[in-house]
Short mmCIF file of C-alpha atoms in Angstrom, two decimals:
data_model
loop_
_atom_site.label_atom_id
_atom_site.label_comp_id
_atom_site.label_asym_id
_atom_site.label_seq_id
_atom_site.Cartn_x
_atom_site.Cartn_y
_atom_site.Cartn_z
CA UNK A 1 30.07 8.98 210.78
CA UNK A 2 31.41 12.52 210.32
CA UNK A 3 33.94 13.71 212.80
CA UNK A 4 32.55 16.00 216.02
CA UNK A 5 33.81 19.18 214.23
CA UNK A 6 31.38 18.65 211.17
CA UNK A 7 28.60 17.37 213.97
CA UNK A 8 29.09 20.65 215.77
CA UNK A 9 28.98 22.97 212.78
CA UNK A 10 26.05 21.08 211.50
CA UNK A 11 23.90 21.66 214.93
CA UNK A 12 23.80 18.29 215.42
CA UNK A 13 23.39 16.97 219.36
CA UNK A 14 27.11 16.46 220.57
CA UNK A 15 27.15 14.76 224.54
CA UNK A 16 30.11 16.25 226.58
CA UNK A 17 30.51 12.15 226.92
CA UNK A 18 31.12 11.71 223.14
CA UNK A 19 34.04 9.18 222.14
CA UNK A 20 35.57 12.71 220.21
CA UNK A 21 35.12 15.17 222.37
CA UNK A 22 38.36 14.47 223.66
CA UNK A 23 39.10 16.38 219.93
CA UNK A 24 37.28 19.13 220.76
CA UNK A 25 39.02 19.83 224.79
CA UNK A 26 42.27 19.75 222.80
CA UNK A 27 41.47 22.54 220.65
CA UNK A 28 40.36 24.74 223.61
CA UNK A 29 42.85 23.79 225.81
CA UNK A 30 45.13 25.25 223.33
CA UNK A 31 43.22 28.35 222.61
CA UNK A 32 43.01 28.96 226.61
CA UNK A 33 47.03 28.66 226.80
CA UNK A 34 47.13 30.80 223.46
CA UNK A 35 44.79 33.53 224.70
CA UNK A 36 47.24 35.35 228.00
CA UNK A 37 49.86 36.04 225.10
CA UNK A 38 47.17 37.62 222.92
CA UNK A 39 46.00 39.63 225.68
CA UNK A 40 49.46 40.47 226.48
CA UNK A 41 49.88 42.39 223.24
CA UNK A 42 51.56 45.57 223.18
CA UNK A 43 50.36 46.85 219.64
CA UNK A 44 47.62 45.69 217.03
CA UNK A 45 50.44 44.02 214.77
CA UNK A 46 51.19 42.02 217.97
CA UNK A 47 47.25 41.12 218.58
CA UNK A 48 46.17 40.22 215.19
CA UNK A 49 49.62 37.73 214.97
CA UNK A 50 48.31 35.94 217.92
CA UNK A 51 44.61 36.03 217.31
CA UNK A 52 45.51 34.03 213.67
CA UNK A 53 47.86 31.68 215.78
CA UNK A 54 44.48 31.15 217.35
CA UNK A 55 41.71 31.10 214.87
CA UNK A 56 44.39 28.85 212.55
CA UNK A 57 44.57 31.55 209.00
CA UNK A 58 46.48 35.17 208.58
CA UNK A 59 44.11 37.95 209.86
CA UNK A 60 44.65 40.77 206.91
CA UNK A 61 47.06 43.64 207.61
CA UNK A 62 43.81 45.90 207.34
CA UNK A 63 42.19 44.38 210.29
CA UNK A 64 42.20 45.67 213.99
CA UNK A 65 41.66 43.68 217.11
CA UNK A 66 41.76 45.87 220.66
CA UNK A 67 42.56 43.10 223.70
CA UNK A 68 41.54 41.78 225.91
CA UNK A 69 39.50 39.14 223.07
CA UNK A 70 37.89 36.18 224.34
CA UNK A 71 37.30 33.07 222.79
CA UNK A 72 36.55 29.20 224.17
CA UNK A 73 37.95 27.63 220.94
CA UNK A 74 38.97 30.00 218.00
CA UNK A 75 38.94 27.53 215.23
CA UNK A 76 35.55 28.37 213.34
CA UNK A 77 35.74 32.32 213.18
CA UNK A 78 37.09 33.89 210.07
CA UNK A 79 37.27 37.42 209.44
CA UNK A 80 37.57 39.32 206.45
CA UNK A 81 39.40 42.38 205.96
CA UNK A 82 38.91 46.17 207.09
CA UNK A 83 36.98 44.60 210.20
CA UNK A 84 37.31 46.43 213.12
CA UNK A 85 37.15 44.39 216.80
CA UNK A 86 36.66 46.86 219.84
CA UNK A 87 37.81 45.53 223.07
CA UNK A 88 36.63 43.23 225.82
CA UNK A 89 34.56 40.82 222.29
CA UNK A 90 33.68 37.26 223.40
CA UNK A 91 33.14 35.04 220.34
CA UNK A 92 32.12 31.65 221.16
CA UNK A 93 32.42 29.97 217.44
CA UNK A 94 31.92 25.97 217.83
CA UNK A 95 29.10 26.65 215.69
CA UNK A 96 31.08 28.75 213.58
CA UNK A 97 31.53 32.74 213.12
CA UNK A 98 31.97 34.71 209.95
CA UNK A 99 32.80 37.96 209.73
CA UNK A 100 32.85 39.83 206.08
CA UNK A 101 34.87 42.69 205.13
CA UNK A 102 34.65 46.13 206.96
CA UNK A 103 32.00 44.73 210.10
CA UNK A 104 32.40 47.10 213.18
CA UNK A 105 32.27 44.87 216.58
CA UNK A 106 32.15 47.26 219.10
CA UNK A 107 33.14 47.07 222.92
CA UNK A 108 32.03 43.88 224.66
CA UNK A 109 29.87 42.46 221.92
CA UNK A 110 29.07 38.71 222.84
CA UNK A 111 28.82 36.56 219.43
CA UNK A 112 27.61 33.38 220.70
CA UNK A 113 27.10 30.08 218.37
CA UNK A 114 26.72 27.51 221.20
CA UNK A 115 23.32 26.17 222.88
CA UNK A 116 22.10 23.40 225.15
CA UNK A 117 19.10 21.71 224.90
CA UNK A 118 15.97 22.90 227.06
CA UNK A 119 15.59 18.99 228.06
CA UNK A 120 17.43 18.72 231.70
CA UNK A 121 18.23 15.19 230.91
CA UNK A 122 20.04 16.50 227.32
CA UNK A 123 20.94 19.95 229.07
CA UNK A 124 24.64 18.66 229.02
CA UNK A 125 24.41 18.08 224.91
CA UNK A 126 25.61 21.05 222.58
CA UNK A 127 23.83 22.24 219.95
CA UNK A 128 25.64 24.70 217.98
CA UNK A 129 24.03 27.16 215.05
CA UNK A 130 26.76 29.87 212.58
CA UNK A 131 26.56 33.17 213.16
CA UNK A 132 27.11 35.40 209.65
CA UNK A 133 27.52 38.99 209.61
CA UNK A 134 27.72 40.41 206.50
CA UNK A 135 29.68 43.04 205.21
CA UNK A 136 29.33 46.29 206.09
CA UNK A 137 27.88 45.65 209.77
CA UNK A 138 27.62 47.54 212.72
CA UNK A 139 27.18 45.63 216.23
CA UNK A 140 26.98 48.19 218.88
CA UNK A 141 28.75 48.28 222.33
CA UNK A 142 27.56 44.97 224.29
CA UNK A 143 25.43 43.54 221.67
CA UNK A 144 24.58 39.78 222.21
CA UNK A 145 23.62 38.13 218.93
CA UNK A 146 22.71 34.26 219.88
CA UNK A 147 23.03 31.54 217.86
CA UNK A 148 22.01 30.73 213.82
CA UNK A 149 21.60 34.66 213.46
CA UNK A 150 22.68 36.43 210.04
CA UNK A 151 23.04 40.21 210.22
CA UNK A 152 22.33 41.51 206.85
CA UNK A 153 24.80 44.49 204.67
CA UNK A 154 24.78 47.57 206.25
CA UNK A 155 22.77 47.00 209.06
CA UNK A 156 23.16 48.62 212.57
CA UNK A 157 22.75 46.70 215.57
CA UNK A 158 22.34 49.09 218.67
CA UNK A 159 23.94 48.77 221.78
CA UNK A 160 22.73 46.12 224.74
CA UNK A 161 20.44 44.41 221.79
CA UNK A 162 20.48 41.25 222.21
CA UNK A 163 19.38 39.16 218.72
CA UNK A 164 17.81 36.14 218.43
CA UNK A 165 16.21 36.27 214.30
CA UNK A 166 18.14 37.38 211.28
CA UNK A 167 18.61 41.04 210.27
CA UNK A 168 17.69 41.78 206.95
CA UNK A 169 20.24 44.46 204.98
CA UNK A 170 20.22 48.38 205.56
CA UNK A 171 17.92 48.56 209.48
CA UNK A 172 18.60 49.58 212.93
CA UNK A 173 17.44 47.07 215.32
CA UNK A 174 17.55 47.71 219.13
CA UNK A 175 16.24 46.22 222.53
CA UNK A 176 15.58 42.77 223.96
CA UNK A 177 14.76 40.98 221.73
CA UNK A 178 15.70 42.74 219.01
CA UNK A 179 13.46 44.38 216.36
CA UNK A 180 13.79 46.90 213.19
CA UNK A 181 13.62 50.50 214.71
CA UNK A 182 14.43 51.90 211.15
CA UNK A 183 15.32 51.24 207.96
CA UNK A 184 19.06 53.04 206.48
CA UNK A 185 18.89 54.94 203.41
CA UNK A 186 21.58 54.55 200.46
CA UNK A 187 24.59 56.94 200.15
CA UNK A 188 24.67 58.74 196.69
CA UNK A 189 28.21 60.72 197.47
#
């Protein structure tokens, strides 16, 4: 059988009562006794030192994260380099969250990988889907993108959208749910 964390990033069922969960509380136990000293932090050096203790790898030297940053467990999100994290983010990553080089997360974005099921009797169950945002991004101030959702190169998401289906590369999508308000023409400078 493969362990809970491969069950969870595979958005397979996992019960609150499974015999591993136990696995899973110690991980975010730890992350909620690591997160006060990361939002402590008196400078970015300071933050993104703390936010690797967290997520478990070296956040690059050319990445920013503004406190106060939430997360329930920390040890699925990897971010590239040149990414920029506004304040006030909440990244739930059990189903793990991937951020390529030079994304934009703007103030009190919500990046959420974790589900129940609809079924009250399996409501307790979590079913957990990746979220991928490719390189280039924009996620506008308070964003929600839910879970399994890719946002494609270049693309914009406006502010208070909340996303449910992937973004293809170079739009705009706004509103609830989210759709394509405009397509983003190429550079040539």
């Amino acid at each position: 059988m493969k362990d809970i964390f491969h069950r969870l990033k595979a958005g397979e069922l996992v019960h609150l009562d499974d015999p591993e969960f136990y696995r899973v509380d110690e991980v975010v136990h730890r992350t909620i006794a690591l997160s006060p000293l990361l939002n402590a932090s008196t400078n970015i050096n300071d933050a993104r030192s703390k936010l690797s203790e967290i997520i478990g790898s070296s956040l690059d030297e050319s990445t920013t994260v503004f406190t106060p940053f939430y997360t329930n467990f920390g040890r699925f999100i990897d971010i590239g380099k040149h990414v920029f994290i506004n304040h006030a983010c909440s990244f739930l990553d059990m189903g793990g969250i991937t951020l390529e080089d030079h994304v934009l997360i703007g103030p009190r974005v919500n990046l959420v990988t974790e589900n129940h099921p609809l079924s009250p009797s399996e409501r307790r169950g979590m079913l957990c889907q990746p979220i991928l945002i490719k390189q280039n991004a924009w996620i506008g101030a308070g964003a929600t993108i839910l879970p399994g959702v890719t946002i494609g190169e270049n693309a914009v998401v406006a502010a208070g959208a909340v996303v449910a289906k992937d973004v293809p590369d170079n739009v705009v999508v706004a509103g609830v749910p989210a759709k394509i308000v405009k397509k983003i023409g190429h550079d040539h400078s």
